[in-house]
């Protein structure tokens, strides 16, 4: 190749397409143009050579002399390297990385400049996206209030502090950042270097996780679940730790109470030795095992847990699938009860009385079976001996006397009460010692007499009914009833059977009576614990659902379901502790129960939530009367340990109909009505309507869309100009949020801001708006202010001040260029606390405006309590001032007052020249409205009027 080096270099530069490479003369005109420059900037050589490089800059930078200034810097320093927006031939912008090298001759005469430009738009977008993702994550963490989330440096010093940390531990960020995290441990733990050891574990294994007592600023302790994760950079170097702490005191207390109840129940069951009591899973495998089970069946818990209960049956029964048939009966009917042979570990058989109860959870799902087995071999043997002895005595008349004595001996030894009557005359022929003890009547006083002649009427009638039933069916007839005995009221389980005599004409009735009071008490306690709330003893969710289902099945008259929720109960728990809250719940439960009918069911379904079934109503007005009585009975203060506690009650009511025919549907609708009652001011009741269901579905849909909108960057800020009447120039903009929904199009704030406030999403939206507005305003060449609206809900977030500080710091915007607008409702809620927040904002140098002045709650006391920088006259007065003397009088009063207090006035909603001129006459200083410009995205905003 014969090309000289200069030619080769020229060909190389011309062939590069990823970089714009060109020369410019000392005066800034373009001397040549490579293929890359044509590709990136869109100009042909004949279009651009001879033009000044200022053509690539926007008008604002041209007016400031930025292009020429860059050449001066490059000439003085030899090189200038910069990044920024540049513009193509078609007017489109791209983010450019630019290097300008000054070219000098040997005598140091400036010959021109070599410029290399690269299109970095894609890289810039990726960096911007990463920064936005990081910012969203930071805002998410700062907005979390249920978890303390913060960073530690490698030495354990606190680096940052979120709202949840301040709420859980009591320290503000100013008080704790820079301090060692061991401040949250006890003195004893610090002396034992526990905090440092925990960090070492996190460093060594990557994570430390534990539960234990931690301490707040005021010295109070809370039970915490703690996670410490070690954080490393890309090179594997330790850069610090993330620490997440959750206050689990309430959950721990509930678990402790639950465990205590479960322990009492477990000890009760395990201490029973006469009954085998154990649980089966839905498949029939043994889950637990009490002392009575080990005693009756010979297996230890270690040997039997996990085994199938069919091993207690004979091989023939297992082949016939008898065990699973019994389980299916229990599952279908709720209970299986039977007697039969069962088998111990050593293979021996015993005659068992078996009960299998199906256990369901609160949703009606089968979770297993409770199985109670009692060894009644001895009792069965006595019964069989009686029958054999009787047969033998009757068959061998010559030995009747001896057999009679033998029979008496057997009967007297049976642990059950035994009475034998003549089937015809009903005379009592035989009784044993157990019968004398239970009924308090001597044997001689009963034999030869009829039951009504020696026993109380209730007992004699009971035995006669059973005897009649046994004679009619000629089989064993069983019954259970609570009756008066010598030991008081007892539950008697009685079996009646007929026994034939020596010939077909002779027949007897044998009654075997067992006192099952203690057994039934244990059963009742187990059943009560499974269906009642441990704190208030009211029915729990499971029993409530059963009662509601029963009422719906009967359906003779109207049935209503009520959902109740206490207003402000959380404040009592937070301020005075859960023990005080528990006592308050007990008192309220008694009050509520006192105003209900006997057939009504009141249940506690969780926390401070109650539910009521009102069956058999004649009309809906009855439910209204009940709801009002409930609200009134809760209203009076309750004294608990010297504290007068007041709470309110919100109620939702739903009536059963053809569409609301299941407990789940009815409860869901009552809960929607409860939500409506709370939304409409609390301490009231609301009826469910179909509109609520439609609204709830639409609200859930919009809430899901809104969450997606935040994560998918569908929100944008539009800017409406604010003008100064004297200069006719734009001095600032109000940032207004718009939602660009992918299918519904543009959604205005009035449609989604109330939902954001209800769900708490306003904190994320508000933070994004602050950061975005400050970031955009920093780019404005004219130094205009930007005004951002703050929701009253945001004032409940303790991080509001740090949020504003962060937005200013990150954007670099001067504080005087940020104006925050609040409504008067901010000053109605927690006035002192919110005034303090406003004062802290003022201390940052931020401007503060009172929006919508003159509507609703306005008072001159607001202007005395805080020195606002601006007052904004509500647009309703502007619209009406030409037709309403009152509106014009209010405008004059506000402007006159503002002059006296030296506060600027902004008139909102100005839409015509006539309004503008009139407001100037009245003394308004700032103006905003469609007359000056509609809200537009930042890139389309006006700069001059």
CSV table of N, CA, C and O in Angstrom, one decimal, residues 454-491:
chain,number,residue,atom,x,y,z
A,454,UNK,N,-89.9,-45.6,95.4
A,454,UNK,CA,-88.7,-45.4,96.1
A,454,UNK,C,-87.7,-44.4,95.6
A,454,UNK,O,-86.7,-44.1,96.2
A,455,UNK,N,-88.0,-43.9,94.4
A,455,UNK,CA,-87.0,-43.0,93.7
A,455,UNK,C,-87.8,-41.7,93.4
A,455,UNK,O,-89.0,-41.7,93.3
A,456,UNK,N,-87.1,-40.6,93.3
A,456,UNK,CA,-87.7,-39.3,92.9
A,456,UNK,C,-88.4,-39.5,91.6
A,456,UNK,O,-88.0,-40.3,90.7
A,457,UNK,N,-89.5,-38.7,91.4
A,457,UNK,CA,-90.3,-38.8,90.2
A,457,UNK,C,-89.5,-38.7,88.9
A,457,UNK,O,-89.7,-39.4,87.9
A,458,UNK,N,-88.6,-37.7,88.8
A,458,UNK,CA,-87.8,-37.5,87.6
A,458,UNK,C,-87.0,-38.8,87.2
A,458,UNK,O,-86.9,-39.2,86.1
A,459,UNK,N,-86.4,-39.4,88.3
A,459,UNK,CA,-85.6,-40.6,88.0
A,459,UNK,C,-86.5,-41.8,87.6
A,459,UNK,O,-86.2,-42.5,86.7
A,460,UNK,N,-87.6,-42.0,88.3
A,460,UNK,CA,-88.5,-43.1,88.0
A,460,UNK,C,-89.1,-43.0,86.6
A,460,UNK,O,-89.1,-44.0,85.9
A,461,UNK,N,-89.5,-41.8,86.3
A,461,UNK,CA,-90.0,-41.6,84.9
A,461,UNK,C,-89.0,-41.9,83.8
A,461,UNK,O,-89.2,-42.5,82.8
A,462,UNK,N,-87.7,-41.4,84.1
A,462,UNK,CA,-86.6,-41.7,83.2
A,462,UNK,C,-86.4,-43.2,83.0
A,462,UNK,O,-86.3,-43.6,81.8
A,463,UNK,N,-86.4,-43.9,84.1
A,463,UNK,CA,-86.1,-45.4,84.0
A,463,UNK,C,-87.3,-46.1,83.3
A,463,UNK,O,-87.1,-47.0,82.5
A,464,UNK,N,-88.5,-45.6,83.6
A,464,UNK,CA,-89.7,-46.3,82.9
A,464,UNK,C,-89.7,-46.1,81.4
A,464,UNK,O,-90.0,-47.0,80.6
A,465,UNK,N,-89.3,-44.9,81.0
A,465,UNK,CA,-89.3,-44.6,79.5
A,465,UNK,C,-88.2,-45.5,78.9
A,465,UNK,O,-88.5,-46.0,77.8
A,466,UNK,N,-87.1,-45.6,79.5
A,466,UNK,CA,-86.0,-46.5,78.9
A,466,UNK,C,-86.5,-48.0,78.9
A,466,UNK,O,-86.2,-48.7,77.9
A,467,UNK,N,-87.1,-48.4,80.0
A,467,UNK,CA,-87.6,-49.8,80.0
A,467,UNK,C,-88.6,-50.1,78.9
A,467,UNK,O,-88.6,-51.1,78.2
A,468,UNK,N,-89.5,-49.1,78.7
A,468,UNK,CA,-90.5,-49.2,77.6
A,468,UNK,C,-89.9,-49.3,76.3
A,468,UNK,O,-90.2,-50.2,75.4
A,469,UNK,N,-88.8,-48.5,76.0
A,469,UNK,CA,-88.2,-48.5,74.8
A,469,UNK,C,-87.4,-49.8,74.5
A,469,UNK,O,-87.4,-50.4,73.4
A,470,UNK,N,-86.8,-50.4,75.6
A,470,UNK,CA,-86.1,-51.6,75.4
A,470,UNK,C,-87.0,-52.8,75.1
A,470,UNK,O,-86.7,-53.7,74.3
A,471,UNK,N,-88.2,-52.8,75.8
A,471,UNK,CA,-89.2,-53.8,75.5
A,471,UNK,C,-89.8,-53.8,74.1
A,471,UNK,O,-90.0,-54.8,73.5
A,472,UNK,N,-89.9,-52.5,73.6
A,472,UNK,CA,-90.5,-52.4,72.3
A,472,UNK,C,-89.6,-52.9,71.2
A,472,UNK,O,-90.0,-53.5,70.2
A,473,UNK,N,-88.3,-52.6,71.4
A,473,UNK,CA,-87.4,-52.9,70.3
A,473,UNK,C,-86.6,-54.2,70.5
A,473,UNK,O,-85.9,-54.7,69.6
A,474,UNK,N,-86.7,-54.7,71.8
A,474,UNK,CA,-85.9,-55.9,72.2
A,474,UNK,C,-84.4,-55.8,71.8
A,474,UNK,O,-83.8,-56.8,71.3
A,475,UNK,N,-83.9,-54.7,72.1
A,475,UNK,CA,-82.5,-54.5,71.9
A,475,UNK,C,-82.0,-53.5,72.9
A,475,UNK,O,-82.8,-52.9,73.7
A,476,UNK,N,-80.7,-53.3,73.0
A,476,UNK,CA,-80.2,-52.3,74.0
A,476,UNK,C,-80.6,-50.9,73.6
A,476,UNK,O,-80.3,-50.5,72.5
A,477,UNK,N,-81.1,-50.2,74.5
A,477,UNK,CA,-81.5,-48.8,74.3
A,477,UNK,C,-80.7,-47.9,75.2
A,477,UNK,O,-80.6,-48.1,76.4
A,478,UNK,N,-80.1,-46.8,74.7
A,478,UNK,CA,-79.2,-46.0,75.5
A,478,UNK,C,-79.8,-44.6,75.5
A,478,UNK,O,-80.4,-44.1,74.6
A,479,UNK,N,-79.5,-43.9,76.7
A,479,UNK,CA,-79.9,-42.5,76.8
A,479,UNK,C,-79.0,-41.8,77.8
A,479,UNK,O,-78.3,-42.5,78.6
A,480,UNK,N,-78.9,-40.5,77.7
A,480,UNK,CA,-78.1,-39.7,78.6
A,480,UNK,C,-78.8,-38.5,79.1
A,480,UNK,O,-79.4,-37.7,78.2
A,481,UNK,N,-78.8,-38.2,80.4
A,481,UNK,CA,-79.6,-37.0,80.9
A,481,UNK,C,-79.0,-36.6,82.2
A,481,UNK,O,-78.4,-37.4,83.0
A,482,UNK,N,-79.1,-35.3,82.5
A,482,UNK,CA,-78.7,-34.7,83.7
A,482,UNK,C,-79.9,-34.8,84.7
A,482,UNK,O,-80.9,-34.2,84.5
A,483,UNK,N,-79.6,-35.5,85.9
A,483,UNK,CA,-80.7,-35.7,86.9
A,483,UNK,C,-80.2,-35.4,88.3
A,483,UNK,O,-79.0,-35.5,88.5
A,484,UNK,N,-81.1,-35.3,89.2
A,484,UNK,CA,-80.8,-35.1,90.6
A,484,UNK,C,-80.5,-36.4,91.3
A,484,UNK,O,-81.3,-37.3,91.2
A,485,UNK,N,-79.3,-36.6,91.9
A,485,UNK,CA,-79.0,-37.8,92.6
A,485,UNK,C,-78.6,-37.4,94.1
A,485,UNK,O,-78.6,-36.2,94.4
A,486,UNK,N,-78.1,-38.4,94.8
A,486,UNK,CA,-77.7,-38.1,96.2
A,486,UNK,C,-76.4,-37.2,96.2
A,486,UNK,O,-76.1,-36.5,97.2
A,487,UNK,N,-75.7,-37.2,95.1
A,487,UNK,CA,-74.5,-36.4,95.0
A,487,UNK,C,-74.7,-35.1,94.2
A,487,UNK,O,-73.8,-34.4,93.8
A,488,UNK,N,-76.0,-34.7,94.1
A,488,UNK,CA,-76.3,-33.5,93.4
A,488,UNK,C,-76.7,-33.8,91.9
A,488,UNK,O,-77.0,-34.9,91.5
A,489,UNK,N,-76.6,-32.7,91.1
A,489,UNK,CA,-76.9,-32.9,89.7
A,489,UNK,C,-75.8,-33.7,89.0
A,489,UNK,O,-74.6,-33.3,89.0
A,490,UNK,N,-76.1,-34.8,88.4
A,490,UNK,CA,-75.1,-35.6,87.7
A,490,UNK,C,-75.6,-36.0,86.3
A,490,UNK,O,-76.8,-36.1,86.1
A,491,UNK,N,-74.7,-36.2,85.4
A,491,UNK,CA,-75.1,-36.7,84.1
A,491,UNK,C,-75.0,-38.2,84.1
A,491,UNK,O,-74.0,-38.8,84.3
